[in-house]
Coordinates of C-alpha atoms in Angstrom, one line a residue:
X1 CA 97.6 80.7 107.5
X2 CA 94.7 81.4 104.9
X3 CA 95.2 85.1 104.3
X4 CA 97.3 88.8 105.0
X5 CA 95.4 91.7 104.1
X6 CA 97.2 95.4 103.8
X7 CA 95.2 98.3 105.6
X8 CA 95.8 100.0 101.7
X9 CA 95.7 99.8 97.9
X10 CA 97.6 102.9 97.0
X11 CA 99.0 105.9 98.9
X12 CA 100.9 108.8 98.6
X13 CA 104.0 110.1 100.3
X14 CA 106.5 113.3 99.5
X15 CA 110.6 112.7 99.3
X16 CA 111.4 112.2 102.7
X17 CA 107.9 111.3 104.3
X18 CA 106.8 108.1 106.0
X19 CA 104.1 106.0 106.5
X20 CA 103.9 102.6 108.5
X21 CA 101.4 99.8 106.9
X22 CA 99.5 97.3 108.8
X23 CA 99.4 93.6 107.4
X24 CA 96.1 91.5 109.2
X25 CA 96.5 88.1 109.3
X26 CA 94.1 85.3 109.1
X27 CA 93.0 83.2 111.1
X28 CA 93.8 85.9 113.9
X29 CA 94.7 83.2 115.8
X30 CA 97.5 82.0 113.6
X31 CA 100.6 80.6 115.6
X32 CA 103.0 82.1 113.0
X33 CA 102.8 85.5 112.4
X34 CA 106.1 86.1 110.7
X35 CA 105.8 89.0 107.9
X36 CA 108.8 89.7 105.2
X37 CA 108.3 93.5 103.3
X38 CA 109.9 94.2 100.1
X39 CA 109.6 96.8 98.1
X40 CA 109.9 97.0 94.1
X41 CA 112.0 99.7 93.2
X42 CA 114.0 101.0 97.1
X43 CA 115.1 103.6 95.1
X44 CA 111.4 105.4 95.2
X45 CA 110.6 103.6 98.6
X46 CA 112.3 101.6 101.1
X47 CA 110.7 99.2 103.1
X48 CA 112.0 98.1 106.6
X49 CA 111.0 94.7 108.8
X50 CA 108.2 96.8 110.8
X51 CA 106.6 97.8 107.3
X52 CA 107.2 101.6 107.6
X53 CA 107.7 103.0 104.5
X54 CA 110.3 105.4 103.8
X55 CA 110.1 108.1 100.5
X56 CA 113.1 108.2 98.7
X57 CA 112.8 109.8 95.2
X58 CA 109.8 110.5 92.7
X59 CA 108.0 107.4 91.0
X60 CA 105.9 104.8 91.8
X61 CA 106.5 101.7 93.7
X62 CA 105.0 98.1 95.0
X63 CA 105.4 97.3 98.6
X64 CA 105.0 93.9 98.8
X65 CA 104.5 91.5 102.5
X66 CA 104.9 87.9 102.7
X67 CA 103.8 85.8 104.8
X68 CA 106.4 82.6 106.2
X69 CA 103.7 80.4 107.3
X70 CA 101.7 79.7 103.4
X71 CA 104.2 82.5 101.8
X72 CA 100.9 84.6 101.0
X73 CA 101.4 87.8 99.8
X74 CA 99.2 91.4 99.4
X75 CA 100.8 94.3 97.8
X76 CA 99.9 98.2 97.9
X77 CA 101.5 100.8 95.5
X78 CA 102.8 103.9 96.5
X79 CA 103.4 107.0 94.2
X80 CA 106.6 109.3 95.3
X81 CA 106.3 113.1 94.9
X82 CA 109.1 115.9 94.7
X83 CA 108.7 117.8 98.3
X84 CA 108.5 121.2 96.2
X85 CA 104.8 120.8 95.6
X86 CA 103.0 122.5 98.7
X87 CA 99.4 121.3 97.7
X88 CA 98.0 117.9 96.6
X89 CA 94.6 117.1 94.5
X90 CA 91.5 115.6 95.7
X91 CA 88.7 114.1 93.8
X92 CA 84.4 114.5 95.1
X93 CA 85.1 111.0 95.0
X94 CA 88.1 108.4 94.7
X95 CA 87.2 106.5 92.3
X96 CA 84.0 105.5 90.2
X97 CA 81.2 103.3 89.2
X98 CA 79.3 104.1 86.3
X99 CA 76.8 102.5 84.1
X100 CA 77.7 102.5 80.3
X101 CA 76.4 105.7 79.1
X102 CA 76.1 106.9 82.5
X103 CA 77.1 110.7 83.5
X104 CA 78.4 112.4 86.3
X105 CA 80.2 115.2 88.8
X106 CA 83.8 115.2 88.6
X107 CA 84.6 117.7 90.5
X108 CA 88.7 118.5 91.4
X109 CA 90.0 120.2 94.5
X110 CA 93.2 121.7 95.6
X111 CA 94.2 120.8 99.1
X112 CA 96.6 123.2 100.1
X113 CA 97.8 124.5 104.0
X114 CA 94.5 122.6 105.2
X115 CA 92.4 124.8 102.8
X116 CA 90.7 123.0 100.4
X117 CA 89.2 124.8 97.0
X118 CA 87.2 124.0 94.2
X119 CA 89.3 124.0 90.9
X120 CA 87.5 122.0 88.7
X121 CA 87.0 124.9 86.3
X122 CA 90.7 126.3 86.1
X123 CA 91.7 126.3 82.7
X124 CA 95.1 124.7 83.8
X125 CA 94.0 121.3 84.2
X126 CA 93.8 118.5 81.9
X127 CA 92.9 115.0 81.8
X128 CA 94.0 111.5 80.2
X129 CA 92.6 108.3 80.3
X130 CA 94.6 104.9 80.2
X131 CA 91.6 103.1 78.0
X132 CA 89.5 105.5 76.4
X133 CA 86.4 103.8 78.2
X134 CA 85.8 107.3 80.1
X135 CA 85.2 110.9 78.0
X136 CA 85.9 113.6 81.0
X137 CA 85.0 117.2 80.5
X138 CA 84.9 120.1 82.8
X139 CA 83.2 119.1 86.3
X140 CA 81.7 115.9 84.3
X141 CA 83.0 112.2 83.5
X142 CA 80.6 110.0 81.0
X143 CA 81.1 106.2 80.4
X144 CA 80.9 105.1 76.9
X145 CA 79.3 101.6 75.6
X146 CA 82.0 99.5 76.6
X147 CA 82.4 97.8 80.1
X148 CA 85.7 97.6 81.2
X149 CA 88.0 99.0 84.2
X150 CA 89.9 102.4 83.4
X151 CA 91.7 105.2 85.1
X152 CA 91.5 108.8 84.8
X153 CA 94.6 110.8 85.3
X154 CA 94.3 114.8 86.2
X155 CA 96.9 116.8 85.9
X156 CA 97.7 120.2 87.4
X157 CA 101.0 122.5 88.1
X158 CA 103.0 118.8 87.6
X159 CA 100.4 117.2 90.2
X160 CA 99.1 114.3 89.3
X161 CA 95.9 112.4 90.5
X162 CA 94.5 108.9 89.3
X163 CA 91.0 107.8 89.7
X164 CA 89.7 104.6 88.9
X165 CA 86.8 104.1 87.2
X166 CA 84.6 101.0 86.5
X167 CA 82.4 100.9 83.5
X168 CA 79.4 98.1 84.0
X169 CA 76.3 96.9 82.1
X170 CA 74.6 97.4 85.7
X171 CA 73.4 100.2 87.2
X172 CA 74.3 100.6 90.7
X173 CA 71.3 100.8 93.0
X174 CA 72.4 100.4 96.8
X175 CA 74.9 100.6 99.2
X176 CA 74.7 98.8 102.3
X177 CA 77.5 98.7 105.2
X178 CA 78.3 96.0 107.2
X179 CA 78.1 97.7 110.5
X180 CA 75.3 100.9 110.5
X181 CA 76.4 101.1 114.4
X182 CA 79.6 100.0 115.9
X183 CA 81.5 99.8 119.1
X184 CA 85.2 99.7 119.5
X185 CA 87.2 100.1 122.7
X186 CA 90.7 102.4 122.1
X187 CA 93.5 101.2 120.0
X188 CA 90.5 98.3 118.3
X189 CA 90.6 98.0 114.5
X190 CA 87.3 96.8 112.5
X191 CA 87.3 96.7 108.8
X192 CA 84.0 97.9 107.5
X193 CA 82.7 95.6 104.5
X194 CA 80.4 98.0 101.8
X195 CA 78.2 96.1 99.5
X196 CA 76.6 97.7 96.6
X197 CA 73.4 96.0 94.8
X198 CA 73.1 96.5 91.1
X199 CA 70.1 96.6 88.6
X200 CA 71.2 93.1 87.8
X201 CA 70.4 92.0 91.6
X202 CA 73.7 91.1 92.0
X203 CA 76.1 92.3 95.3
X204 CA 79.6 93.0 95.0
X205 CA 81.8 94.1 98.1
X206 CA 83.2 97.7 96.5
X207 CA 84.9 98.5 100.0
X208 CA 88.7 99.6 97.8
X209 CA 86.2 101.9 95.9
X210 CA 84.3 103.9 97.8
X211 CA 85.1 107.2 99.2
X212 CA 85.5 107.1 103.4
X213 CA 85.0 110.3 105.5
X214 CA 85.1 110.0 109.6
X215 CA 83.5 113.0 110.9
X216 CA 86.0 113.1 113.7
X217 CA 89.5 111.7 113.3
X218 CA 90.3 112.9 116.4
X219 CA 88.1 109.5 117.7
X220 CA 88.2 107.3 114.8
X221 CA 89.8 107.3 111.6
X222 CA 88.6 105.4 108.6
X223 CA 91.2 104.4 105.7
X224 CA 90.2 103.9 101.9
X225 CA 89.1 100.4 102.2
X226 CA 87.0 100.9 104.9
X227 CA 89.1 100.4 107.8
X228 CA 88.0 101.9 111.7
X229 CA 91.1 103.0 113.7
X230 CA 89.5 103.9 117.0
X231 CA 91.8 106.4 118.9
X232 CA 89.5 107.8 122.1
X233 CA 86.0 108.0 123.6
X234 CA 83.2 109.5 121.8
X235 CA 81.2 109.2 118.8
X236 CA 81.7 110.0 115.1
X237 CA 79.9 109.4 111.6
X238 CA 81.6 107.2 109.0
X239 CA 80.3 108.4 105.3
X240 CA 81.3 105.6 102.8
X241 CA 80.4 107.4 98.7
X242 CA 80.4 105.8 95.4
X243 CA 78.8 107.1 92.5
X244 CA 76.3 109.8 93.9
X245 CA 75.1 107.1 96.4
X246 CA 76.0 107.9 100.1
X247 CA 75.7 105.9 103.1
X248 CA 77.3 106.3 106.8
X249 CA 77.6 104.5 110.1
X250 CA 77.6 105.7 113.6
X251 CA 80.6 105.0 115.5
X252 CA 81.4 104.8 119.8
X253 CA 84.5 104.8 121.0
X254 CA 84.4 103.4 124.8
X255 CA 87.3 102.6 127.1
X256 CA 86.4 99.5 128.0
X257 CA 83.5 97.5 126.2
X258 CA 80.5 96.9 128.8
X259 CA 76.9 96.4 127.2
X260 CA 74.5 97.4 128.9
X261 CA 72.5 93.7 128.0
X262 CA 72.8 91.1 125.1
X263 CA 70.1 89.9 122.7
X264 CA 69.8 86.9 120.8
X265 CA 68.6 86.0 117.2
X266 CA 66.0 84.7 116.9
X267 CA 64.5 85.8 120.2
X268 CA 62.8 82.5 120.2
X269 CA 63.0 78.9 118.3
X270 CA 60.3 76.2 116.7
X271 CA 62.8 73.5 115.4
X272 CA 61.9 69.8 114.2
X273 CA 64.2 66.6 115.9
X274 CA 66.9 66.7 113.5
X275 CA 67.0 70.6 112.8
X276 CA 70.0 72.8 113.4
X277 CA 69.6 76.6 113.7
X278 CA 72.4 79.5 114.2
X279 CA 71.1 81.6 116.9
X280 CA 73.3 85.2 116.6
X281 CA 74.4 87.2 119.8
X282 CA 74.6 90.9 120.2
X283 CA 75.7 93.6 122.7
X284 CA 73.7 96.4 123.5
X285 CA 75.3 99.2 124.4
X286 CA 72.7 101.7 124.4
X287 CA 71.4 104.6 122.1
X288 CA 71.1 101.9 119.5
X289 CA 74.6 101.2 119.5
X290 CA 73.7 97.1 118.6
X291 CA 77.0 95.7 118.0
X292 CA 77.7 91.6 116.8
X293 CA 78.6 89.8 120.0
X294 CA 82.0 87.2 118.6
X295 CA 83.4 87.2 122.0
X296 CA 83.1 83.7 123.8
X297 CA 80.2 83.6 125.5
X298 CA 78.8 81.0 128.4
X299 CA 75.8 79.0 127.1
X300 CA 73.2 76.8 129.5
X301 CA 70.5 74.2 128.5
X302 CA 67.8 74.0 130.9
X303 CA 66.9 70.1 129.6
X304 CA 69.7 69.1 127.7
X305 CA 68.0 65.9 126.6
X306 CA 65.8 68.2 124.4
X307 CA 68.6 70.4 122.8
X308 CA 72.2 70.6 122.6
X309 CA 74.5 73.9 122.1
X310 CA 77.7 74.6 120.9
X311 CA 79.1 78.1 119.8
X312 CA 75.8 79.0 119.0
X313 CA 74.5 75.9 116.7
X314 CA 71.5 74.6 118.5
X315 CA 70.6 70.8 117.1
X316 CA 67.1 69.4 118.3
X317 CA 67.4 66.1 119.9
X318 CA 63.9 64.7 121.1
X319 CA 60.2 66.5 121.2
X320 CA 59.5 69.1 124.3
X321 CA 60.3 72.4 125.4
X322 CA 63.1 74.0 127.2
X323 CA 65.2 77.3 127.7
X324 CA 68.9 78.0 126.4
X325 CA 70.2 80.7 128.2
X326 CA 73.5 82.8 127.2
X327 CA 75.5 85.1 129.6
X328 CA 78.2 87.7 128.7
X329 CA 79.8 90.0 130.9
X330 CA 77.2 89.4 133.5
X331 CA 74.5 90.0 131.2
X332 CA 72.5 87.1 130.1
X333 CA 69.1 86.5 127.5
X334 CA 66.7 83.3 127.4
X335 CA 65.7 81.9 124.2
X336 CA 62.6 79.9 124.5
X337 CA 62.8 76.4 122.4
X338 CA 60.2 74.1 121.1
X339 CA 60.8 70.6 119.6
X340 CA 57.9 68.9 117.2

């Protein structure tokens, strides 16, 4: 056991409500996949042995999962709210990265019988901030000089919403997603890694920040780390946003996986005796729908003397040329190899 992951950081549920999390394990292939939940404070939020969450009275609670195999733990919190309140609060986005000095939109909606309206400039909101690192005003936050992490609080009719921000020396620059096109069959889960690039050159994954749309639910549903839910057939566009940038990924949803051929990565090799090169598999299932092939796969070494391959680690063994070829799903691709 190396690792258990919940499917969220924080959520929201009215007295009464519940809502069932998902703990991944890793390795997937673990032997022991015995979970424990607990829960901080049962009188906010119980917790049974499945992980459904049950909403018991207004506050804020940490559910908390435990692993027996390596006793590793992940935790997510989850705020309680009086079932009076018919609307919630939604932010342009969940939470923020922002230069020092930088400024932006903050902009505040009212979610209410599935309508959702602007509010940002009703006088009836307010706004706190747990470290002073953020000024917000109407419709704009501004980072001052000091990096630091910080949350905003907005407050409305005794709603509350928290968004937290990130105050950096860098600038972001980029997002990039893991997966710009991805296949899942019904009932497959996929976690979607985001990576921003900073004026700095660095990367950071800022999955847990971002704000995640799906343009259809109703075929797959994206959570607020990133995570694809694939429910039926069809196709839908995931929209990942962090501070003003904005990037998406097309989604299929198939019954059944079946590419319609597989292509390998480099297409062809030049390798040295001694060398080792990764060559990377992927299915094609049309409408560039190019998704990474992890599935096993059957590979074949026309002179074996020459090469050797093993889950896709080629190691040069003696000078000449040969073909490896790789077959999935009665699909297959030939990658030419020379040896110097």
């Amino acid at each position: 056991m190396t690792d258990v992951q919940l499917d969220v950081r924080t959520f929201t549920l009215r007295t009464g409500e519940t809502r069932g999390l998902t703990a991944t394990i890793q390795p997937y292939d673990a032997t022991d996949k015995t979970v424990s939940w607990e829960s901080s404070d049962s009188r906010v939020a119980e917790v049974d042995d499945t992980g459904k969450v049950t909403a018991k009275q207004a506050g804020t609670a940490t559910i908390t999962v435990t692993t027996r195999d390596g006793g590793k733990t992940d935790s997510a919190e989850v705020t309680v709210r009086d079932r009076e309140a018919s609307f919630h609060l939604e932010a342009s986005e969940s939470a923020y990265w922002l230069q020092t000095g930088q400024r932006t939109i903050l902009y505040i909606y009212k979610v209410e019988g599935g309508e959702r309206t602007n509010i940002t400039k009703d006088k009836g909101i307010t706004y706190s901030t747990e470290h002073d690192l953020v000024t917000v005003g109407s419709g704009r936050i501004e980072a001052g000089k000091e990096p630091g992490e910080d949350i905003v609080t907005v407050h409305y009719e005794g709603e509350e919403l928290r968004v937290p921000v990130t105050v950096s020396s860098s600038l972001l620059r980029t997002l990039t997603l893991s997966n710009p096109y991805a296949v899942l069959e019904e009932g497959e889960e996929r976690q979607l890694e985001l990576t921003g690039t900073f004026s700095n050159r660095e990367e950071q994954d800022v999955s847990e920040l971002a704000t995640w749309d799906s343009s259809d639910t109703d075929v797959v549903e994206v959570t607020g780390d990133g995570r694809l839910i694939a429910h039926e057939p069809g196709t839908a566009v995931i929209t990942a946003r962090l501070s003003g940038k904005i990037v998406i990924a097309h989604v299929r949803v198939m019954e059944e996986k079946k590419p319609q051929r597989i292509v390998a990565s480099p297409a062809f090799l030049r390798l040295d005796v001694g060398d080792t090169q990764e060559i990377v598999l992927y299915a094609d299932y049309g409408n560039r729908y190019l998704d990474l092939l992890e599935e096993k796969v059957e590979w074949d070494v026309q002179h074996p003397e020459i090469v050797t391959v093993e889950d896709g680690e080629v190691i040069a063994l003696q000078k000449g040329r040969t073909v490896i070829t790789v077959r999935y799903q009665g699909r297959e691709d030939t990658i030419p190899v020379t040896v110097r």
